[in-house]
PDB file of C-alpha atoms and ligand atoms in Angstrom:
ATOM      1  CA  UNK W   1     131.054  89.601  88.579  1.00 78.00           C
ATOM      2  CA  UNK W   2     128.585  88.861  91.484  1.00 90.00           C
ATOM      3  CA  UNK W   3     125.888  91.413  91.541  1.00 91.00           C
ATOM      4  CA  UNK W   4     127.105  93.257  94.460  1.00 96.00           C
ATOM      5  CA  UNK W   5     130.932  93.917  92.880  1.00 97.00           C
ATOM      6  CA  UNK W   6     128.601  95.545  89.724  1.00 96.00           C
ATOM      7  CA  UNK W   7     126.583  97.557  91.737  1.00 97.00           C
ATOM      8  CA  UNK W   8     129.687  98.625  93.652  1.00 98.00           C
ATOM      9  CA  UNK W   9     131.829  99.451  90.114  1.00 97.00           C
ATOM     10  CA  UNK W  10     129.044 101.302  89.343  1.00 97.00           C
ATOM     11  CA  UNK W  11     129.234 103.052  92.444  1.00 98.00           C
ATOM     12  CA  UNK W  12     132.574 104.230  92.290  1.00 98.00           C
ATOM     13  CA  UNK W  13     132.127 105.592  88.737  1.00 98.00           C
ATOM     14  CA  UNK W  14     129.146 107.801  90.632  1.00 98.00           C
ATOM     15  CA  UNK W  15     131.506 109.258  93.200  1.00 98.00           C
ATOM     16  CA  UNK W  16     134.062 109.929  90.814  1.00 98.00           C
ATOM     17  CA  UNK W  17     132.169 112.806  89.736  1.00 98.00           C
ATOM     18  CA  UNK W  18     129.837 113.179  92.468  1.00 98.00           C
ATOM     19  CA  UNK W  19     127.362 116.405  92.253  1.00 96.00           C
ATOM     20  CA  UNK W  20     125.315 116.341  95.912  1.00 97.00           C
ATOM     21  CA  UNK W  21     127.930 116.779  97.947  1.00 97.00           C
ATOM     22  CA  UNK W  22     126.718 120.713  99.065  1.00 97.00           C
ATOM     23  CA  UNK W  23     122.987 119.461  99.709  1.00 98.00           C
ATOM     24  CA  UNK W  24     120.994 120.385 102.456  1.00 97.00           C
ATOM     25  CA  UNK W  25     119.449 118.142 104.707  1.00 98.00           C
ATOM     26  CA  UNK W  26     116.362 119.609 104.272  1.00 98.00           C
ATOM     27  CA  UNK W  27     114.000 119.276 101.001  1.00 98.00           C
ATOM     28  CA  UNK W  28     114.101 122.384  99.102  1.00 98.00           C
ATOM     29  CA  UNK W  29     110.662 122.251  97.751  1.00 98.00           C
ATOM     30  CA  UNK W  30     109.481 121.324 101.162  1.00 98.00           C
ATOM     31  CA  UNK W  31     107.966 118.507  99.940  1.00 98.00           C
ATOM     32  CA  UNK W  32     107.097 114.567 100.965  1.00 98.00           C
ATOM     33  CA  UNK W  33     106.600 112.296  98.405  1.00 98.00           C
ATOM     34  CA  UNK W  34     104.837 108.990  99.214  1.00 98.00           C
ATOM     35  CA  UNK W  35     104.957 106.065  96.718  1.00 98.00           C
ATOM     36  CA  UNK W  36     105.056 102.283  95.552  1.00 98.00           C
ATOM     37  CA  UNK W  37     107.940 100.322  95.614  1.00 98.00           C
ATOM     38  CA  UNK W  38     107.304  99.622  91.807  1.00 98.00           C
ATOM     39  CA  UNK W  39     110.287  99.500  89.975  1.00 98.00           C
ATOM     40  CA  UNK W  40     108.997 101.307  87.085  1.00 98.00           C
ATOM     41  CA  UNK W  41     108.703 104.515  89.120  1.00 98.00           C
ATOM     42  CA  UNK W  42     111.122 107.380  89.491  1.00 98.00           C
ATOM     43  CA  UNK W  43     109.703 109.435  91.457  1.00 98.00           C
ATOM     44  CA  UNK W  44     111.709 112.342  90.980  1.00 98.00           C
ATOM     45  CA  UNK W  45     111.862 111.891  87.074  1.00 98.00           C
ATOM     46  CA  UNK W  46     107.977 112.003  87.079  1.00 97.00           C
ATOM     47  CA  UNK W  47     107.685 115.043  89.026  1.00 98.00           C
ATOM     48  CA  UNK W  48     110.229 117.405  87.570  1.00 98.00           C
ATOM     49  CA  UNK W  49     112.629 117.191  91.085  1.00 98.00           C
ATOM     50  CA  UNK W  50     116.290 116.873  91.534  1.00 98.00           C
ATOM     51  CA  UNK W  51     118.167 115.014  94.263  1.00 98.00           C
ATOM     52  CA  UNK W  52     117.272 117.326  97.503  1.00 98.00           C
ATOM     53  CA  UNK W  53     114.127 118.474  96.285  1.00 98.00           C
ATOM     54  CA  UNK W  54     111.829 116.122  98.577  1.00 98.00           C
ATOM     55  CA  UNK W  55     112.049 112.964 100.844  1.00 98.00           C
ATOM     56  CA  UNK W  56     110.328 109.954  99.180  1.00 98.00           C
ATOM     57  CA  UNK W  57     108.960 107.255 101.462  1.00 98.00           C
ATOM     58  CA  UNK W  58     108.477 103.865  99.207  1.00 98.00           C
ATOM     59  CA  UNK W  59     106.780 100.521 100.255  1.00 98.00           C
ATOM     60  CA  UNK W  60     104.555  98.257  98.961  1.00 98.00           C
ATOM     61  CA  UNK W  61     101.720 100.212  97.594  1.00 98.00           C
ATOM     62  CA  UNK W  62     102.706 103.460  98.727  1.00 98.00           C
ATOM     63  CA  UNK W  63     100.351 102.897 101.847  1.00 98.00           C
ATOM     64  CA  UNK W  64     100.194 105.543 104.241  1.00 98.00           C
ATOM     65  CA  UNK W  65     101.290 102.892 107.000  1.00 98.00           C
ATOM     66  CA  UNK W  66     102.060 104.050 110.859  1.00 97.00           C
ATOM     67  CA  UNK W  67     106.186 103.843 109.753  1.00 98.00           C
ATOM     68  CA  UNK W  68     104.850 105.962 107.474  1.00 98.00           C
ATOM     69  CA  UNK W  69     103.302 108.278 109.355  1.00 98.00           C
ATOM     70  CA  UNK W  70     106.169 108.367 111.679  1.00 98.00           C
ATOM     71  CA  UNK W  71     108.526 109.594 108.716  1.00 98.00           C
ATOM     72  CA  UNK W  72     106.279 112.339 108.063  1.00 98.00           C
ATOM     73  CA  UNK W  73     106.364 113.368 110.930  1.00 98.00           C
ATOM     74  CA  UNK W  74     110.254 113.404 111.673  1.00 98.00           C
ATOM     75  CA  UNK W  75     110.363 114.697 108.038  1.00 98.00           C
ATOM     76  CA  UNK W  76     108.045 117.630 109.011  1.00 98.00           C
ATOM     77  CA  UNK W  77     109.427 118.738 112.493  1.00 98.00           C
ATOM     78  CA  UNK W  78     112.712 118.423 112.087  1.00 98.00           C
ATOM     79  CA  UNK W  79     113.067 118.314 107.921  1.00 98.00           C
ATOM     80  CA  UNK W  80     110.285 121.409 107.641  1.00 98.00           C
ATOM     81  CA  UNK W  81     108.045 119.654 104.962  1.00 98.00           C
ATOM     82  CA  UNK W  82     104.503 120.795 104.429  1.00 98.00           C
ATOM     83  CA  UNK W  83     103.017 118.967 101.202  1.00 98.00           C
ATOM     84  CA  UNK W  84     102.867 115.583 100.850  1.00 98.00           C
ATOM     85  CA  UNK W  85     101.764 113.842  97.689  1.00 98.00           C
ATOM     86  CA  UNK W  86     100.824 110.196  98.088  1.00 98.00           C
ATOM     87  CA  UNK W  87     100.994 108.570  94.268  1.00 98.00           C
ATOM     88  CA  UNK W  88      99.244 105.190  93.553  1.00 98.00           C
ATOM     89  CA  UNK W  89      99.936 103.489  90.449  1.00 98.00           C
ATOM     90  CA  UNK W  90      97.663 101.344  88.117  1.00 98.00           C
ATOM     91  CA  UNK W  91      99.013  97.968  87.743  1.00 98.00           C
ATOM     92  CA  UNK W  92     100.182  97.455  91.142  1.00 98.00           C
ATOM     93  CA  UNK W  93     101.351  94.381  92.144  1.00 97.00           C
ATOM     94  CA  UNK W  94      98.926  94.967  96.020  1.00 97.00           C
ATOM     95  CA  UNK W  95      95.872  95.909  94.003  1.00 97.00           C
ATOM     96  CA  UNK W  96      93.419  92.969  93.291  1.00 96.00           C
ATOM     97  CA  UNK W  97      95.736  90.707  95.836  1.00 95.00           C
ATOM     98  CA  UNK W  98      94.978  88.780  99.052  1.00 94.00           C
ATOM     99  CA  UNK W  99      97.057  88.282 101.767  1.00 93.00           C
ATOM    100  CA  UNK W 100      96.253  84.218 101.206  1.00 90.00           C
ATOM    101  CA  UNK W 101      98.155  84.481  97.780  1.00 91.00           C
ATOM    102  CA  UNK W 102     101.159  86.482  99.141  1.00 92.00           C
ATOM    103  CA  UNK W 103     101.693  84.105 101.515  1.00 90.00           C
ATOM    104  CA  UNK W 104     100.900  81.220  99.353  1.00 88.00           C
ATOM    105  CA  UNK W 105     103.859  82.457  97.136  1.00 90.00           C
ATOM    106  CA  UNK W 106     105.911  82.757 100.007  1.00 90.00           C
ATOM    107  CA  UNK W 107     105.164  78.756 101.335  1.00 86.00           C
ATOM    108  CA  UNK W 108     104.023  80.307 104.661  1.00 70.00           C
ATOM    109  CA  UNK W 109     100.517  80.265 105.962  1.00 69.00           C
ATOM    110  CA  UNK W 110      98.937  83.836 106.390  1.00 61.00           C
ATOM    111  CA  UNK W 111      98.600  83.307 109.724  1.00 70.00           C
ATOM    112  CA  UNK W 112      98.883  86.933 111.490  1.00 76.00           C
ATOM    113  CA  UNK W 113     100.426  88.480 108.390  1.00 87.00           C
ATOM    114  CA  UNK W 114      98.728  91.442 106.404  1.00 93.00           C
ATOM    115  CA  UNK W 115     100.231  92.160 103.135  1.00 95.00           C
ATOM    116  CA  UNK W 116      97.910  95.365 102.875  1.00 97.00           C
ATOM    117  CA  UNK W 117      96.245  94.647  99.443  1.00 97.00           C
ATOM    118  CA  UNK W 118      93.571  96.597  98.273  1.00 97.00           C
ATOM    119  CA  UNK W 119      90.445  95.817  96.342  1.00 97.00           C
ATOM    120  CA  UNK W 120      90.370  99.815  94.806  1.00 98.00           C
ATOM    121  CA  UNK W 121      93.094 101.523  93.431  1.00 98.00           C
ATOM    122  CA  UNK W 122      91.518 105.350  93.680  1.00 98.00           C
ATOM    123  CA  UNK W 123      90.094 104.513  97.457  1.00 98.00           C
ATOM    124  CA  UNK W 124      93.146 103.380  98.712  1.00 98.00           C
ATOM    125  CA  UNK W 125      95.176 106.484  97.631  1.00 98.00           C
ATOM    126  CA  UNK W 126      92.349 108.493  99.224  1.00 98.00           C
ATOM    127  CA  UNK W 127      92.643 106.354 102.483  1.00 98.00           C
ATOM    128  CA  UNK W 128      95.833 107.168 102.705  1.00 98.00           C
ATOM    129  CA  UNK W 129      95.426 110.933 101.989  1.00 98.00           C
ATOM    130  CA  UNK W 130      92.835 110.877 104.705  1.00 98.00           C
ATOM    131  CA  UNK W 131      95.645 108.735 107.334  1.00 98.00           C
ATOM    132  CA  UNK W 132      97.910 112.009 106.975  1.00 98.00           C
ATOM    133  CA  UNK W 133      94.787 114.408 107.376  1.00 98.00           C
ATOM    134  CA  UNK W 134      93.646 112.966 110.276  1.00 97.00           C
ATOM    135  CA  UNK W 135      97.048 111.641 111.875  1.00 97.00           C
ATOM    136  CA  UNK W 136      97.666 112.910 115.477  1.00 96.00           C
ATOM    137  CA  UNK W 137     101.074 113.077 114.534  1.00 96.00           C
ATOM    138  CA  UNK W 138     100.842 115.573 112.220  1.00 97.00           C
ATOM    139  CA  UNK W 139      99.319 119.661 112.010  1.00 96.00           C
ATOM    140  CA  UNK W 140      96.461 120.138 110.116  1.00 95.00           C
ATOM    141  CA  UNK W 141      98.692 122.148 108.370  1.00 95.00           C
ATOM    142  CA  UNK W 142     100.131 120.284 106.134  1.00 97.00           C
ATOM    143  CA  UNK W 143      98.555 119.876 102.542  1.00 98.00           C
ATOM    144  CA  UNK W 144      98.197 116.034 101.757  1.00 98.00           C
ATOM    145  CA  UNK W 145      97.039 115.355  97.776  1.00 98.00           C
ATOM    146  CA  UNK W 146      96.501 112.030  96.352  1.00 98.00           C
ATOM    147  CA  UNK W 147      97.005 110.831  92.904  1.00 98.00           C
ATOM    148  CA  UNK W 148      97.464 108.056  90.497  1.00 98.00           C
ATOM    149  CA  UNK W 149     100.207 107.075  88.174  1.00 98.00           C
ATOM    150  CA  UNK W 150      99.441 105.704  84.577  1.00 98.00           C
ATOM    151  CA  UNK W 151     102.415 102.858  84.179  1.00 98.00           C
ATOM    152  CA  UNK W 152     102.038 102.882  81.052  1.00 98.00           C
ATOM    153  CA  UNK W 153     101.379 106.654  80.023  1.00 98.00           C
ATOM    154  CA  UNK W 154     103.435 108.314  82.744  1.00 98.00           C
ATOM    155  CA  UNK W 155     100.583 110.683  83.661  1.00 98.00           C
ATOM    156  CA  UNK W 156      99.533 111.529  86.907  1.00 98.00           C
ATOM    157  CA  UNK W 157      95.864 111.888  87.928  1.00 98.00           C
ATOM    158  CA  UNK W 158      94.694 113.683  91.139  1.00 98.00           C
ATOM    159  CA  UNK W 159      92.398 111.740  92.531  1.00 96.00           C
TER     160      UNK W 159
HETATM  161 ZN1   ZN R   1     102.719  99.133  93.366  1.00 81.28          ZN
END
């Protein structure tokens, strides 16, 4: 079994009984979720949501990039979302890095590349709370909040 032909068993034990058919395009909750690519985060697990409830926009970091700010936007004016929580995690793989090292790893030379690490974990989530805040792209309307993830307790911290 290649890893594709299990992924795609698995998927066709998933439609078998499939349950989302009847969603909306549209979050119920109204709600953005902005978050890390880390694997050990479910964001919908660790905030009490269902499939539907919110859109969840994952990179590396959960940076507040200008894709992401473009998503938030579409997700907003034509999805009707209006809070956004942007969740940092401790342990992340971005915090503490350089864009020297990533590219080191990758046998390339860092050239014009910018991985986006960050030196502080609490700051970062805050610059990104204050991206959305002060977007053009986006009404003051809509209620940004900024926290951190404990990998290792599962709480979250508003920061
Ligand atoms: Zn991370």
């Amino acid at each position: 079994m290649t890893p594709w032909s299990e992924l795609a068993a698995a998927n066709e034990v998933f439609a078998a009984s499939f349950p989302h058919g009847q969603l909306d395009r549209a979050p119920r909750r109204g709600l953005a979720v902005v978050t890390c690519m880390d694997a050990r985060i479910d964001p919908l697990e660790i905030l009490g949501i269902r499939v539907g409830d919110a859109n969840v926009l994952r990179n590396a970091g959960g940076l507040v990039t200008e894709d992401v700010l473009r998503s938030l936007a579409v997700s907003h004016a034509l999805l009707g979302t209006r809070l956004v929580a942007v969740i940092g995690h401790t342990e992340c793989g971005l915090h503490g890095a350089s864009n020297d090292e990533v590219a080191a790893r990758l046998g390339a030379t860092a050239g014009e590349a910018d991985f986006l690490p960050f030196a502080d974990l609490e700051e970062s989530v805050r610059a990104s709370v204050e991206r959305i805040e002060s977007s053009r792209l986006l009404p003051r309307s809509i209620a940004a909040a900024g926290f951190v993830y404990d990998v290792r307790s599962g709480r979250l911290r508003a920061v």
